[in-house]
Amino acid sequence: MTKTRVAVIGGGVGAITAAYAIARDPELRARHEITVYQIGWRLGGKGASGRQRDAHERILEHGLHVWGGFYDNAFRLLRDCYERMNALGLRDRAAPLGTMEAAFEPLDHLFLAEHVDMGEGRLEWRPWLIDLPTDGQRPGDATSAPTPFEMFLKLLRILVAFLEDGEFAVGLHAGLGPERARRLRGAHRDLHDHAHAMPREPHRHGARQSSLLVDLIEAAQGVVHEMQTPEALRDDKVRRALHLADLSLAYARGMAASDAFVAGYDALDQWEFTEFMRRHGAGESALGSVLLRGCYDFVFGFPHGPGLAADVGAGTAIRAMSRLLLGYRGAIFQKMRAGMGDTIFAPYYLVLKALGVKFRFFNAARGLRLDPTGTRVVAIDMVRQASPKGGDYDPLHTVEDLPCWPSEPFWDRIELVDALKGAKAEDLELEGVARPPRGHPYTLKAGEDFDEVILGASMGSLPYLTEDLAAVSQRWRRMLASVKTVGTRAAQFWLTKDQDALGWRELVDRCNPDVRKPEGSLETIMTGFGEPLDTWADMSHLLPREAWGPDGPKSIAYFCSPARDGLTEEEFRRDVRAWLNEDLAVIWQDERGRGRGHVGFDESELYLDADRDGDAFAQQYFRVNESGSERYVLSVTNSVYHRLAPGESGFERLTLAGDWTRCGLNAGCVEAATMSGLAAAEAVTGKPMLVVGADDVAVDRSLAAQAMYRTADVTSARWPLSGFYARGEMTGWFLFYQMPRAEVQALLPEGMHLAHTPLAARGAHPVGLSLCRYHDVRGSFVPDFLAMSPYGEASFAIPFVRTEATGRARFLYPRRLYVNSEPAIAAGRLFYAMDKARAEIQVEERRFVAATPAGKRFVEAEFVQHEDPAPLARHPAFGTIASLLDLPFVTDGRFGRLFNAFDMQLDHAWGAPAAGRVKVTDDQPGGFPHAELEVAPLRPDHPHGLPGAVRIWCSWSLTNPLDSDRIRRAAEAQSWLRRTY
């Protein structure tokens, strides 16, 4: 049998996962021949590590790597690798890192670095220890991930437990007083009990249940905000509890008010995370706290470098943080007991090689080439950097009985190609991908050298690798432009004292008096600290794996942070030296030192290797990661929609693998890359792979596919109704404002409930006014000359309304319409059950006036048009306007609810921003709510909120009232589609 030749480009987690998922399966291994082409001398991408052979084999990492306890796919696959390594006789279980249990150690807590205002402008670093207990489970055993609603319920359980028991409860009782603490607990208990009484299947949530859920969240938010006084926030326990509750409730409101429970987290990625939290009620104090800042620091969420605008898509952030904090198994973190290269990539390499996978080190890809049609990969331009001397290159060596990667190649095992001979080692750039790699060129050809390609290269190398693809594919260009990366910086310190001797534990005890602390070392992982290194991990447990001897260092600290582009290592070292004295010395100083005031960092605490040149500071390890696989892949707002899934490259023979693909987690981490690699293996082989968490919710995808065929358009009506509908033309002013939710709910008939929308502020709901002139109004079957005479109409409508019978589907409720045409009133009442009433209406170019038949004015409006009319679909706010106006409407008819669609054909409409004043003083029964509005014009830089006023010119159609059942079904079906604006 002829095998399918698979060329794997790159050796990062995604690429190696794809190769392993195929090779470990005997059936797939028999059908596929895999060759991994790797630039330089080692596997790992930005997870690569190396041993510095002339410095006691110390571990040098690209950054700080710690696995999350929710990495079920990564742990499952690596555990299989370790067990296979034992079974193949490649490593004894009793050897160092012989089993998964020996390779990782759990960590059940984390630290956040609070920078607290102590009054009089004095800021103090106060470490906040968060204890997250182990649960007895094993990471990697899960077969599914919790759904968004299950995560939501778990958060409420934890939040109530925090407020009712433990350190937070004690602190709140003491800091707020018993009555206020009881109110806070009561508001959260009411929310918890209601949420847990709802069906576990979110598609079964009733309209009233969903509305009440958000109302209860808002009630709890009101209590939390009321308690955030300056005095309360100076108390550590009270501040921490209130900030935790504040951000948790904002997350809860955002989830409950959106479709995320049934549509998944991606629907929220149209908002930046902080803006999403602010929009859903988070207070500014909580938004400025380390709880939120820490979320960004964990994912390097600063596209332009630290101190500049943070940007992470809300859906991706919430998914990642929910799984990290609420979805872990065993413990929240798992620390590797050696370098990432030693713990992860050496075992994968050994097993893959034993299973027949070929490795071509020092072979770098320069470009994928397409056939003349631009649809199929036919060649890969490559360069060879070096050739092994005598057979394959052996990349590993043994340190303390453990196979490891060196920090530079074994020069005596290779011969450089002519193009690189004579260059200094530091100028060779054997791993550099800031530009196309250099070496001896050659070509891999489809049908001769490969049949399928798995592109596991880094995001940073794709611009030159896929230049041909971007030239012919708009999707590929969008992906390259939308998925951002950021450089990182890292430092590793070897110290002459352990962390306790540095005074760290004393500070932790003082700032966390009632929190359970581990026996022995604190094994710190802390984020939210000062730049240039905001995240720190105590990695002293690695000392036995390095070759220092008895007089070596006593502890190790790793630090990392995002970096601005263009940062040099020299600049970084200078910044770190200043930071040592200004920030690190404050927390690494015993109580006696703190009592003497700030005295700076004692560099004698840095380990000095007498066998090496330079002072102790110069001997520490500093790294700036600026190019290619070194750069961290970000999840900026809206980028998730432009990521390509592993099997959706758009080109034959090409499959994608890496944390830059759309894989279900869509964030820069080992788990995302593993999920992508598994999906890539499935795409290449056609054999289903278990990918835990690839989908947020178990959705019948056919529902969305069917929904895309269903519209409320009149043209979709079945014969004979397809030929009978209303039509006409109109122009008028449309404006939206918000009212208190309770007042808007009171305007709805029984059985209708307000859905929630982020377009309005917390506790409010949008409503709309339209002041229009209609003409050429007639039935579709009526000749033009029999059309109604032109007339004016003022309407007040409530968008985003749900009914108990239609579940998640959203409608517009036309509360009252005033018209100066008897035929229009009669038709609206008789056929559509609209509440139309007679009014005297004047419609002028800039004015609109409605008066009672007795002549009393109750609507007076004046407008100024700011720009010439333009196609409305080109305006940045078009999506928001469409979401408000393109809703089917619901009315109460004599024989039940009627559902109809008023299609304004907005994609063909013209519009112009307008400003003005509107005064409504309607005292008629069932009339418009009183309002006095200063109307702002629709803006080009439209934010995610209610749009400003706009004048619209359009043709319209109105469905046949006998078509009500179809409109209802179409609205229900379309509720499964993700809408963004």
XYZ file of C-alpha atoms in Angstrom, residues 386-712:
327
model
C 23.540 22.272 7.847
C 24.036 18.569 7.179
C 24.628 15.980 9.916
C 27.957 14.203 9.961
C 27.317 10.508 9.498
C 23.593 9.771 9.504
C 20.820 11.641 11.286
C 21.559 14.506 13.625
C 21.289 13.439 17.284
C 19.885 16.545 19.020
C 19.853 15.431 22.686
C 22.383 14.986 25.450
C 22.031 13.738 29.025
C 21.991 15.995 32.086
C 21.539 14.414 35.517
C 20.305 11.231 33.762
C 17.704 13.154 31.749
C 17.770 13.597 27.918
C 17.805 17.345 27.181
C 18.180 19.831 24.340
C 21.264 22.053 24.336
C 20.958 25.830 24.120
C 23.039 25.754 20.920
C 23.681 23.000 18.390
C 26.391 20.360 18.686
C 28.791 21.955 16.255
C 30.886 18.798 15.993
C 27.888 16.837 14.741
C 27.033 19.082 11.771
C 28.613 20.675 8.758
C 27.251 24.082 7.810
C 26.293 24.649 4.191
C 28.625 26.817 2.148
C 26.336 29.875 2.403
C 26.782 29.934 6.182
C 30.396 28.873 6.565
C 32.662 31.468 8.083
C 29.878 33.345 9.860
C 30.076 33.909 13.583
C 27.775 31.683 15.627
C 25.708 34.647 16.820
C 25.213 35.811 13.214
C 24.009 32.494 11.823
C 20.377 32.980 12.937
C 19.791 29.244 12.814
C 16.479 29.744 14.631
C 15.713 33.291 13.525
C 12.632 33.869 11.407
C 12.489 37.655 11.439
C 13.282 37.252 7.746
C 13.427 34.252 5.416
C 16.089 31.828 6.663
C 19.404 31.480 4.798
C 21.052 28.327 3.548
C 21.319 26.020 0.541
C 18.042 26.238 -1.434
C 16.074 23.222 -2.612
C 12.427 22.354 -3.328
C 9.985 19.778 -1.993
C 7.558 18.764 -4.735
C 3.999 17.488 -4.396
C 3.664 13.911 -5.581
C 7.379 13.279 -5.121
C 8.264 14.506 -1.642
C 4.864 15.074 -0.060
C 1.160 14.523 -0.592
C -0.110 16.605 2.342
C 1.368 19.552 4.221
C 0.736 20.392 7.869
C 1.764 23.997 8.322
C 2.797 24.226 11.964
C 5.030 27.261 11.552
C 4.691 30.279 13.784
C 2.401 33.209 13.090
C 5.416 35.457 12.815
C 6.844 33.506 9.856
C 3.591 33.263 7.873
C 3.965 36.576 5.978
C 6.972 35.298 4.008
C 6.000 31.621 4.076
C 2.530 32.207 2.643
C 3.051 35.176 0.354
C 1.532 33.266 -2.586
C -1.492 32.292 -0.514
C -2.161 35.851 0.592
C -1.926 37.036 -3.012
C -4.930 34.934 -4.084
C -6.989 34.562 -0.886
C -8.827 37.401 0.783
C -9.518 35.158 3.794
C -5.805 34.500 4.194
C -4.989 38.202 3.973
C -7.652 39.006 6.581
C -6.247 36.360 8.883
C -2.694 37.695 8.572
C -3.909 41.242 9.209
C -6.246 40.407 12.097
C -4.378 37.872 14.247
C -1.813 39.954 16.118
C 1.337 38.973 17.969
C 3.460 40.718 20.565
C 7.097 40.425 21.514
C 7.966 39.234 25.002
C 10.860 39.652 27.410
C 12.065 37.266 30.065
C 14.676 37.073 32.787
C 15.924 34.205 34.954
C 17.726 34.808 38.244
C 19.754 32.275 40.182
C 19.938 33.441 43.804
C 22.108 32.907 46.865
C 19.084 32.745 49.201
C 15.786 30.952 49.144
C 12.541 32.936 48.894
C 11.842 32.836 52.626
C 15.268 34.269 53.427
C 14.525 37.132 51.051
C 11.599 38.163 53.257
C 8.873 37.150 50.824
C 6.979 34.879 53.210
C 6.920 37.535 55.927
C 5.287 39.968 53.520
C 2.781 37.348 52.357
C 1.854 36.484 55.942
C 1.337 40.144 56.801
C -0.927 40.809 53.805
C -2.878 37.524 54.012
C -3.265 36.730 57.713
C -6.238 34.360 57.447
C -5.427 32.517 54.194
C -4.246 28.907 54.184
C -0.619 28.747 53.117
C 1.363 25.727 51.964
C 3.934 24.080 54.191
C 7.477 24.765 53.052
C 8.094 26.949 50.028
C 5.275 29.128 48.746
C 6.150 28.075 45.160
C 5.017 31.497 44.039
C 3.345 32.327 40.763
C 2.430 36.011 40.794
C 1.164 38.423 38.154
C 0.122 42.066 38.067
C 3.521 43.242 39.307
C 5.430 46.291 38.053
C 6.999 46.556 34.624
C 9.274 45.628 32.954
C 8.605 42.175 34.438
C 5.029 41.827 35.631
C 4.865 38.052 36.189
C 7.097 36.025 38.502
C 7.387 32.325 39.291
C 9.562 30.681 41.893
C 11.211 27.846 39.930
C 13.566 26.644 42.655
C 12.289 23.105 42.218
C 14.399 22.963 39.013
C 17.724 23.163 40.895
C 18.094 19.346 41.195
C 17.744 19.055 37.416
C 20.671 21.426 36.804
C 24.317 20.513 37.504
C 25.415 23.040 40.113
C 26.871 20.836 42.803
C 26.722 21.554 46.559
C 27.865 25.174 46.341
C 25.339 26.253 43.732
C 22.430 28.711 43.993
C 19.663 28.246 46.549
C 16.685 29.376 44.476
C 15.606 30.326 40.946
C 13.142 33.010 39.852
C 11.683 33.353 36.372
C 10.103 36.606 35.163
C 8.326 37.616 31.962
C 6.226 40.367 30.391
C 5.181 41.650 26.962
C 7.706 43.854 25.190
C 7.469 46.796 22.869
C 8.712 46.257 19.342
C 12.302 47.298 18.831
C 13.378 46.700 22.415
C 17.050 45.705 22.565
C 18.567 43.362 25.118
C 20.825 46.180 26.306
C 17.799 48.425 26.952
C 16.019 45.562 28.672
C 18.920 44.863 31.020
C 19.082 48.577 31.929
C 15.337 48.635 32.665
C 15.588 45.494 34.788
C 18.405 46.933 36.875
C 16.290 49.981 37.719
C 13.267 47.760 38.426
C 15.292 45.638 40.847
C 15.805 48.696 43.024
C 12.411 50.323 42.594
C 10.011 47.367 42.754
C 11.544 43.955 43.381
C 13.531 45.187 46.377
C 10.264 46.192 48.044
C 8.920 42.630 48.138
C 12.295 40.829 48.433
C 13.374 42.428 51.646
C 12.899 41.133 55.166
C 10.880 43.071 57.724
C 13.979 44.671 59.203
C 14.938 46.014 55.789
C 11.426 47.305 55.193
C 11.498 48.993 58.539
C 14.558 50.971 57.467
C 12.704 52.188 54.392
C 13.491 51.539 50.776
C 17.180 50.661 50.503
C 17.359 49.128 47.017
C 18.203 45.644 45.837
C 21.286 43.868 47.184
C 22.939 42.365 44.092
C 24.977 40.030 46.294
C 21.768 37.998 46.429
C 22.328 37.136 42.727
C 24.465 34.023 42.297
C 27.960 34.672 40.924
C 29.593 31.812 39.018
C 33.325 32.185 39.639
C 34.118 30.216 36.463
C 32.408 32.744 34.182
C 33.068 36.350 33.199
C 31.059 39.368 34.328
C 29.409 40.461 37.546
C 26.484 38.616 39.109
C 23.854 40.722 37.354
C 25.470 40.219 33.941
C 25.550 36.442 34.485
C 21.778 36.159 34.878
C 19.764 35.253 31.786
C 17.931 37.942 29.816
C 16.001 37.421 26.614
C 13.953 39.621 24.252
C 11.699 37.609 21.928
C 10.932 39.722 18.900
C 10.479 37.559 15.840
C 8.692 34.539 14.452
C 7.985 31.687 16.805
C 9.314 33.764 19.700
C 6.343 36.133 19.498
C 3.196 35.478 21.486
C -0.066 35.037 19.578
C -2.791 37.397 20.811
C -6.575 37.252 20.775
C -7.444 40.860 20.045
C -11.031 42.023 19.619
C -12.814 40.579 16.566
C -9.814 38.540 15.433
C -11.461 35.215 16.269
C -13.783 35.636 13.295
C -10.778 35.802 10.944
C -8.799 32.856 12.300
C -8.836 29.835 9.999
C -9.576 26.396 11.423
C -6.961 23.653 10.808
C -9.027 22.042 8.053
C -10.096 25.318 6.453
C -6.928 26.658 4.837
C -8.800 27.093 1.551
C -6.048 25.262 -0.374
C -5.753 21.616 -1.345
C -3.013 19.599 0.367
C -2.671 22.221 3.127
C -3.719 21.787 6.770
C -2.926 24.233 9.562
C -1.691 23.659 13.112
C -0.874 26.172 15.808
C -2.341 28.379 18.499
C -3.034 30.996 15.785
C -5.753 28.851 14.215
C -9.407 28.691 15.218
C -9.334 25.677 17.454
C -11.976 26.229 20.156
C -9.746 28.007 22.690
C -8.234 30.566 20.305
C -5.572 31.826 22.690
C -1.800 31.601 22.866
C -1.151 28.545 25.024
C -0.103 24.893 24.911
C -3.688 23.674 25.172
C -4.858 25.709 22.169
C -1.921 24.487 20.074
C -2.670 20.898 21.124
C -6.332 21.261 20.174
C -5.270 22.665 16.815
C -2.831 19.807 16.242
C -5.515 17.216 16.971
C -7.910 18.933 14.578
C -5.150 19.003 11.957
C -4.574 15.262 12.349
C -8.299 14.674 11.904
C -8.369 16.845 8.777
C -5.435 14.975 7.198
C -6.545 11.439 8.072
C -10.323 11.754 8.123
C -10.386 9.898 11.448
C -12.274 11.666 14.272
C -10.101 12.832 17.165
C -11.239 13.639 20.684
C -10.730 17.379 21.192
C -12.075 18.363 24.591
C -13.492 21.870 24.603
C -13.430 22.394 20.835
C -17.053 23.506 21.109
C -18.423 25.626 23.936
C -21.857 24.057 23.637
C -23.131 20.882 22.030
C -25.066 22.411 19.163
C -26.688 20.677 16.235
C -24.816 22.581 13.543
C -27.578 21.824 11.086
C -29.757 24.273 13.036
C -27.570 27.207 12.050
C -27.315 25.936 8.483
C -31.095 25.668 8.237
C -31.507 29.083 9.860
C -29.478 30.714 7.120
C -32.116 29.612 4.618
C -34.949 31.030 6.680
C -35.773 34.701 6.507
C -38.756 36.843 7.384
